[in-house]
Amino acid sequence: MQKSKDDELKRLVNAYLEADAEMRAYDIKADVVDGEVQLTGIVDTVSDKNRANEVVSRVNGIKRIENGIAISTDGQITDRGVAFEVMEELNADPRVNLKHIGVKSVGGKVFLMGHCTNAMEEQAAMEAALKARGVTEVISQIHHEAKEPSLEQLFHSQVNNDREAGRQMGIYTDI
């Protein structure tokens, strides 16, 4: 009986992979044993590998996914080429400001460096970098910097600081 359940899950997994426009381009193999899916095949990017997990996880009845998909490009790609590809992906993402974020690649491991004003920009940069060919891992070394306060915020901050200092010295007791 488990074999028939596994066969049905395998059929569904393959149908989901085939129905997904991004996954259909790859020859991903799926096998199911005791409700656990094992994926094999080759894709171009880490985001494609992650996409396979997302697609398969939609199938009801799956206990676990073992993603054995390999990442490979069509030929040798240098660290310089990987960094170039990542920069292209970052440039294509409107959520990322390239004036503040740079890239270094070492053996396919990409380091994002620089600064941003919020975690959403950092997340967008990481997502974009994972789309580049040759990337095996993305490590963020992006520092978060608060936006500079406006003149009005600075003024009110200083007034509040003066009041607090006055209270501590006993000058402003009724404020």
PDB file of N, CA and C in Angstrom, residues 38-94:
ATOM      1  N   GLN A  38      13.213  12.561  -3.025  1.00  0.00           N
ATOM      2  CA  GLN A  38      14.627  12.793  -3.332  1.00  0.00           C
ATOM      3  C   GLN A  38      14.695  13.399  -4.732  1.00  0.00           C
ATOM      4  N   LEU A  39      15.242  14.612  -4.788  1.00  0.00           N
ATOM      5  CA  LEU A  39      15.370  15.311  -6.060  1.00  0.00           C
ATOM      6  C   LEU A  39      16.809  15.220  -6.549  1.00  0.00           C
ATOM      7  N   THR A  40      16.970  14.957  -7.840  1.00  0.00           N
ATOM      8  CA  THR A  40      18.283  14.949  -8.470  1.00  0.00           C
ATOM      9  C   THR A  40      18.181  15.668  -9.807  1.00  0.00           C
ATOM     10  N   GLY A  41      19.317  16.112 -10.298  1.00  0.00           N
ATOM     11  CA  GLY A  41      19.374  16.811 -11.566  1.00  0.00           C
ATOM     12  C   GLY A  41      20.374  17.942 -11.479  1.00  0.00           C
ATOM     13  N   ILE A  42      20.385  18.775 -12.503  1.00  0.00           N
ATOM     14  CA  ILE A  42      21.321  19.898 -12.567  1.00  0.00           C
ATOM     15  C   ILE A  42      20.548  21.152 -12.949  1.00  0.00           C
ATOM     16  N   VAL A  43      20.816  22.231 -12.215  1.00  0.00           N
ATOM     17  CA  VAL A  43      20.230  23.535 -12.521  1.00  0.00           C
ATOM     18  C   VAL A  43      21.351  24.559 -12.632  1.00  0.00           C
ATOM     19  N   ASP A  44      21.012  25.757 -13.094  1.00  0.00           N
ATOM     20  CA  ASP A  44      22.016  26.797 -13.317  1.00  0.00           C
ATOM     21  C   ASP A  44      22.351  27.623 -12.075  1.00  0.00           C
ATOM     22  N   THR A  45      21.362  27.820 -11.192  1.00  0.00           N
ATOM     23  CA  THR A  45      21.575  28.746 -10.078  1.00  0.00           C
ATOM     24  C   THR A  45      21.032  28.190  -8.768  1.00  0.00           C
ATOM     25  N   VAL A  46      21.490  28.786  -7.676  1.00  0.00           N
ATOM     26  CA  VAL A  46      20.988  28.413  -6.351  1.00  0.00           C
ATOM     27  C   VAL A  46      19.497  28.708  -6.256  1.00  0.00           C
ATOM     28  N   SER A  47      19.061  29.819  -6.844  1.00  0.00           N
ATOM     29  CA  SER A  47      17.633  30.149  -6.777  1.00  0.00           C
ATOM     30  C   SER A  47      16.791  29.106  -7.508  1.00  0.00           C
ATOM     31  N   ASP A  48      17.323  28.507  -8.577  1.00  0.00           N
ATOM     32  CA  ASP A  48      16.601  27.424  -9.260  1.00  0.00           C
ATOM     33  C   ASP A  48      16.495  26.191  -8.360  1.00  0.00           C
ATOM     34  N   LYS A  49      17.570  25.882  -7.647  1.00  0.00           N
ATOM     35  CA  LYS A  49      17.562  24.748  -6.719  1.00  0.00           C
ATOM     36  C   LYS A  49      16.535  24.987  -5.613  1.00  0.00           C
ATOM     37  N   ASN A  50      16.526  26.200  -5.074  1.00  0.00           N
ATOM     38  CA  ASN A  50      15.557  26.549  -4.037  1.00  0.00           C
ATOM     39  C   ASN A  50      14.129  26.525  -4.577  1.00  0.00           C
ATOM     40  N   ARG A  51      13.971  26.945  -5.818  1.00  0.00           N
ATOM     41  CA  ARG A  51      12.651  26.945  -6.458  1.00  0.00           C
ATOM     42  C   ARG A  51      12.096  25.521  -6.530  1.00  0.00           C
ATOM     43  N   ALA A  52      12.935  24.544  -6.815  1.00  0.00           N
ATOM     44  CA  ALA A  52      12.481  23.150  -6.871  1.00  0.00           C
ATOM     45  C   ALA A  52      11.877  22.744  -5.525  1.00  0.00           C
ATOM     46  N   ASN A  53      12.526  23.117  -4.436  1.00  0.00           N
ATOM     47  CA  ASN A  53      11.980  22.827  -3.101  1.00  0.00           C
ATOM     48  C   ASN A  53      10.613  23.480  -2.908  1.00  0.00           C
ATOM     49  N   GLU A  54      10.505  24.757  -3.312  1.00  0.00           N
ATOM     50  CA  GLU A  54       9.243  25.473  -3.166  1.00  0.00           C
ATOM     51  C   GLU A  54       8.116  24.774  -3.922  1.00  0.00           C
ATOM     52  N   VAL A  55       8.399  24.376  -5.151  1.00  0.00           N
ATOM     53  CA  VAL A  55       7.386  23.737  -5.988  1.00  0.00           C
ATOM     54  C   VAL A  55       6.964  22.396  -5.381  1.00  0.00           C
ATOM     55  N   VAL A  56       7.923  21.584  -5.001  1.00  0.00           N
ATOM     56  CA  VAL A  56       7.623  20.247  -4.483  1.00  0.00           C
ATOM     57  C   VAL A  56       6.919  20.329  -3.125  1.00  0.00           C
ATOM     58  N   SER A  57       7.242  21.328  -2.336  1.00  0.00           N
ATOM     59  CA  SER A  57       6.626  21.450  -1.007  1.00  0.00           C
ATOM     60  C   SER A  57       5.123  21.728  -1.082  1.00  0.00           C
ATOM     61  N   ARG A  58       4.625  22.109  -2.245  1.00  0.00           N
ATOM     62  CA  ARG A  58       3.186  22.343  -2.430  1.00  0.00           C
ATOM     63  C   ARG A  58       2.385  21.050  -2.523  1.00  0.00           C
ATOM     64  N   VAL A  59       3.072  19.941  -2.754  1.00  0.00           N
ATOM     65  CA  VAL A  59       2.393  18.650  -2.900  1.00  0.00           C
ATOM     66  C   VAL A  59       2.008  18.144  -1.514  1.00  0.00           C
ATOM     67  N   ASN A  60       0.715  17.904  -1.327  1.00  0.00           N
ATOM     68  CA  ASN A  60       0.235  17.383  -0.048  1.00  0.00           C
ATOM     69  C   ASN A  60       0.686  15.942   0.158  1.00  0.00           C
ATOM     70  N   GLY A  61       1.071  15.627   1.395  1.00  0.00           N
ATOM     71  CA  GLY A  61       1.436  14.257   1.731  1.00  0.00           C
ATOM     72  C   GLY A  61       2.929  13.994   1.771  1.00  0.00           C
ATOM     73  N   ILE A  62       3.729  14.995   1.415  1.00  0.00           N
ATOM     74  CA  ILE A  62       5.184  14.837   1.439  1.00  0.00           C
ATOM     75  C   ILE A  62       5.673  15.013   2.868  1.00  0.00           C
ATOM     76  N   LYS A  63       6.480  14.095   3.341  1.00  0.00           N
ATOM     77  CA  LYS A  63       7.021  14.179   4.703  1.00  0.00           C
ATOM     78  C   LYS A  63       8.295  15.014   4.746  1.00  0.00           C
ATOM     79  N   ARG A  64       9.131  14.854   3.734  1.00  0.00           N
ATOM     80  CA  ARG A  64      10.436  15.521   3.737  1.00  0.00           C
ATOM     81  C   ARG A  64      10.952  15.593   2.313  1.00  0.00           C
ATOM     82  N   ILE A  65      11.792  16.611   2.039  1.00  0.00           N
ATOM     83  CA  ILE A  65      12.405  16.756   0.719  1.00  0.00           C
ATOM     84  C   ILE A  65      13.918  16.721   0.892  1.00  0.00           C
ATOM     85  N   GLU A  66      14.565  15.830   0.173  1.00  0.00           N
ATOM     86  CA  GLU A  66      16.032  15.762   0.131  1.00  0.00           C
ATOM     87  C   GLU A  66      16.441  16.319  -1.224  1.00  0.00           C
ATOM     88  N   ASN A  67      17.000  17.527  -1.224  1.00  0.00           N
ATOM     89  CA  ASN A  67      17.328  18.199  -2.475  1.00  0.00           C
ATOM     90  C   ASN A  67      18.788  17.918  -2.840  1.00  0.00           C
ATOM     91  N   GLY A  68      18.984  16.950  -3.716  1.00  0.00           N
ATOM     92  CA  GLY A  68      20.317  16.587  -4.188  1.00  0.00           C
ATOM     93  C   GLY A  68      20.636  17.197  -5.540  1.00  0.00           C
ATOM     94  N   ILE A  69      19.936  18.254  -5.912  1.00  0.00           N
ATOM     95  CA  ILE A  69      20.152  18.910  -7.202  1.00  0.00           C
ATOM     96  C   ILE A  69      21.502  19.615  -7.189  1.00  0.00           C
ATOM     97  N   ALA A  70      22.263  19.428  -8.257  1.00  0.00           N
ATOM     98  CA  ALA A  70      23.574  20.073  -8.393  1.00  0.00           C
ATOM     99  C   ALA A  70      23.431  21.388  -9.153  1.00  0.00           C
ATOM    100  N   ILE A  71      24.345  22.305  -8.880  1.00  0.00           N
ATOM    101  CA  ILE A  71      24.374  23.592  -9.576  1.00  0.00           C
ATOM    102  C   ILE A  71      25.576  23.583 -10.503  1.00  0.00           C
ATOM    103  N   SER A  72      25.318  23.835 -11.777  1.00  0.00           N
ATOM    104  CA  SER A  72      26.408  23.826 -12.745  1.00  0.00           C
ATOM    105  C   SER A  72      26.115  24.839 -13.837  1.00  0.00           C
ATOM    106  N   THR A  73      27.178  25.381 -14.403  1.00  0.00           N
ATOM    107  CA  THR A  73      27.027  26.299 -15.530  1.00  0.00           C
ATOM    108  C   THR A  73      27.571  25.627 -16.780  1.00  0.00           C
ATOM    109  N   ASP A  74      27.303  26.216 -17.908  1.00  0.00           N
ATOM    110  CA  ASP A  74      27.776  25.668 -19.178  1.00  0.00           C
ATOM    111  C   ASP A  74      29.223  26.074 -19.409  1.00  0.00           C
ATOM    112  N   GLY A  75      30.117  25.471 -18.683  1.00  0.00           N
ATOM    113  CA  GLY A  75      31.530  25.788 -18.853  1.00  0.00           C
ATOM    114  C   GLY A  75      32.104  26.440 -17.619  1.00  0.00           C
ATOM    115  N   GLN A  76      33.375  26.760 -17.692  1.00  0.00           N
ATOM    116  CA  GLN A  76      34.098  27.347 -16.563  1.00  0.00           C
ATOM    117  C   GLN A  76      33.709  28.807 -16.396  1.00  0.00           C
ATOM    118  N   ILE A  77      33.355  29.187 -15.190  1.00  0.00           N
ATOM    119  CA  ILE A  77      33.063  30.581 -14.903  1.00  0.00           C
ATOM    120  C   ILE A  77      33.996  31.025 -13.776  1.00  0.00           C
ATOM    121  N   THR A  78      34.678  32.125 -14.001  1.00  0.00           N
ATOM    122  CA  THR A  78      35.667  32.609 -13.047  1.00  0.00           C
ATOM    123  C   THR A  78      34.983  33.424 -11.942  1.00  0.00           C
ATOM    124  N   ASP A  79      35.730  33.701 -10.883  1.00  0.00           N
ATOM    125  CA  ASP A  79      35.192  34.542  -9.816  1.00  0.00           C
ATOM    126  C   ASP A  79      34.824  35.917 -10.355  1.00  0.00           C
ATOM    127  N   ARG A  80      35.624  36.398 -11.270  1.00  0.00           N
ATOM    128  CA  ARG A  80      35.324  37.695 -11.881  1.00  0.00           C
ATOM    129  C   ARG A  80      34.004  37.626 -12.656  1.00  0.00           C
ATOM    130  N   GLY A  81      33.797  36.520 -13.359  1.00  0.00           N
ATOM    131  CA  GLY A  81      32.552  36.319 -14.093  1.00  0.00           C
ATOM    132  C   GLY A  81      31.359  36.193 -13.166  1.00  0.00           C
ATOM    133  N   VAL A  82      31.538  35.491 -12.056  1.00  0.00           N
ATOM    134  CA  VAL A  82      30.462  35.351 -11.072  1.00  0.00           C
ATOM    135  C   VAL A  82      30.103  36.725 -10.507  1.00  0.00           C
ATOM    136  N   ALA A  83      31.110  37.498 -10.126  1.00  0.00           N
ATOM    137  CA  ALA A  83      30.869  38.837  -9.576  1.00  0.00           C
ATOM    138  C   ALA A  83      30.142  39.714 -10.597  1.00  0.00           C
ATOM    139  N   PHE A  84      30.532  39.599 -11.865  1.00  0.00           N
ATOM    140  CA  PHE A  84      29.874  40.365 -12.925  1.00  0.00           C
ATOM    141  C   PHE A  84      28.402  39.970 -13.026  1.00  0.00           C
ATOM    142  N   GLU A  85      28.138  38.665 -13.021  1.00  0.00           N
ATOM    143  CA  GLU A  85      26.752  38.176 -13.109  1.00  0.00           C
ATOM    144  C   GLU A  85      25.923  38.664 -11.924  1.00  0.00           C
ATOM    145  N   VAL A  86      26.517  38.633 -10.717  1.00  0.00           N
ATOM    146  CA  VAL A  86      25.810  39.092  -9.524  1.00  0.00           C
ATOM    147  C   VAL A  86      25.496  40.579  -9.652  1.00  0.00           C
ATOM    148  N   MET A  87      26.463  41.367 -10.103  1.00  0.00           N
ATOM    149  CA  MET A  87      26.234  42.807 -10.273  1.00  0.00           C
ATOM    150  C   MET A  87      25.100  43.069 -11.267  1.00  0.00           C
ATOM    151  N   GLU A  88      25.029  42.275 -12.322  1.00  0.00           N
ATOM    152  CA  GLU A  88      23.928  42.422 -13.284  1.00  0.00           C
ATOM    153  C   GLU A  88      22.582  42.152 -12.612  1.00  0.00           C
ATOM    154  N   GLU A  89      22.527  41.100 -11.787  1.00  0.00           N
ATOM    155  CA  GLU A  89      21.284  40.773 -11.089  1.00  0.00           C
ATOM    156  C   GLU A  89      20.922  41.864 -10.079  1.00  0.00           C
ATOM    157  N   LEU A  90      21.912  42.370  -9.357  1.00  0.00           N
ATOM    158  CA  LEU A  90      21.651  43.445  -8.397  1.00  0.00           C
ATOM    159  C   LEU A  90      21.149  44.693  -9.113  1.00  0.00           C
ATOM    160  N   ASN A  91      21.768  45.001 -10.249  1.00  0.00           N
ATOM    161  CA  ASN A  91      21.382  46.170 -11.035  1.00  0.00           C
ATOM    162  C   ASN A  91      19.953  46.040 -11.566  1.00  0.00           C
ATOM    163  N   ALA A  92      19.530  44.825 -11.861  1.00  0.00           N
ATOM    164  CA  ALA A  92      18.193  44.593 -12.406  1.00  0.00           C
ATOM    165  C   ALA A  92      17.106  44.669 -11.336  1.00  0.00           C
ATOM    166  N   ASP A  93      17.489  44.621 -10.070  1.00  0.00           N
ATOM    167  CA  ASP A  93      16.510  44.645  -8.983  1.00  0.00           C
ATOM    168  C   ASP A  93      16.340  46.080  -8.482  1.00  0.00           C
ATOM    169  N   PRO A  94      15.157  46.671  -8.667  1.00  0.00           N
ATOM    170  CA  PRO A  94      14.951  48.067  -8.269  1.00  0.00           C
ATOM    171  C   PRO A  94      15.014  48.288  -6.750  1.00  0.00           C
TER     172      PRO A  94
END
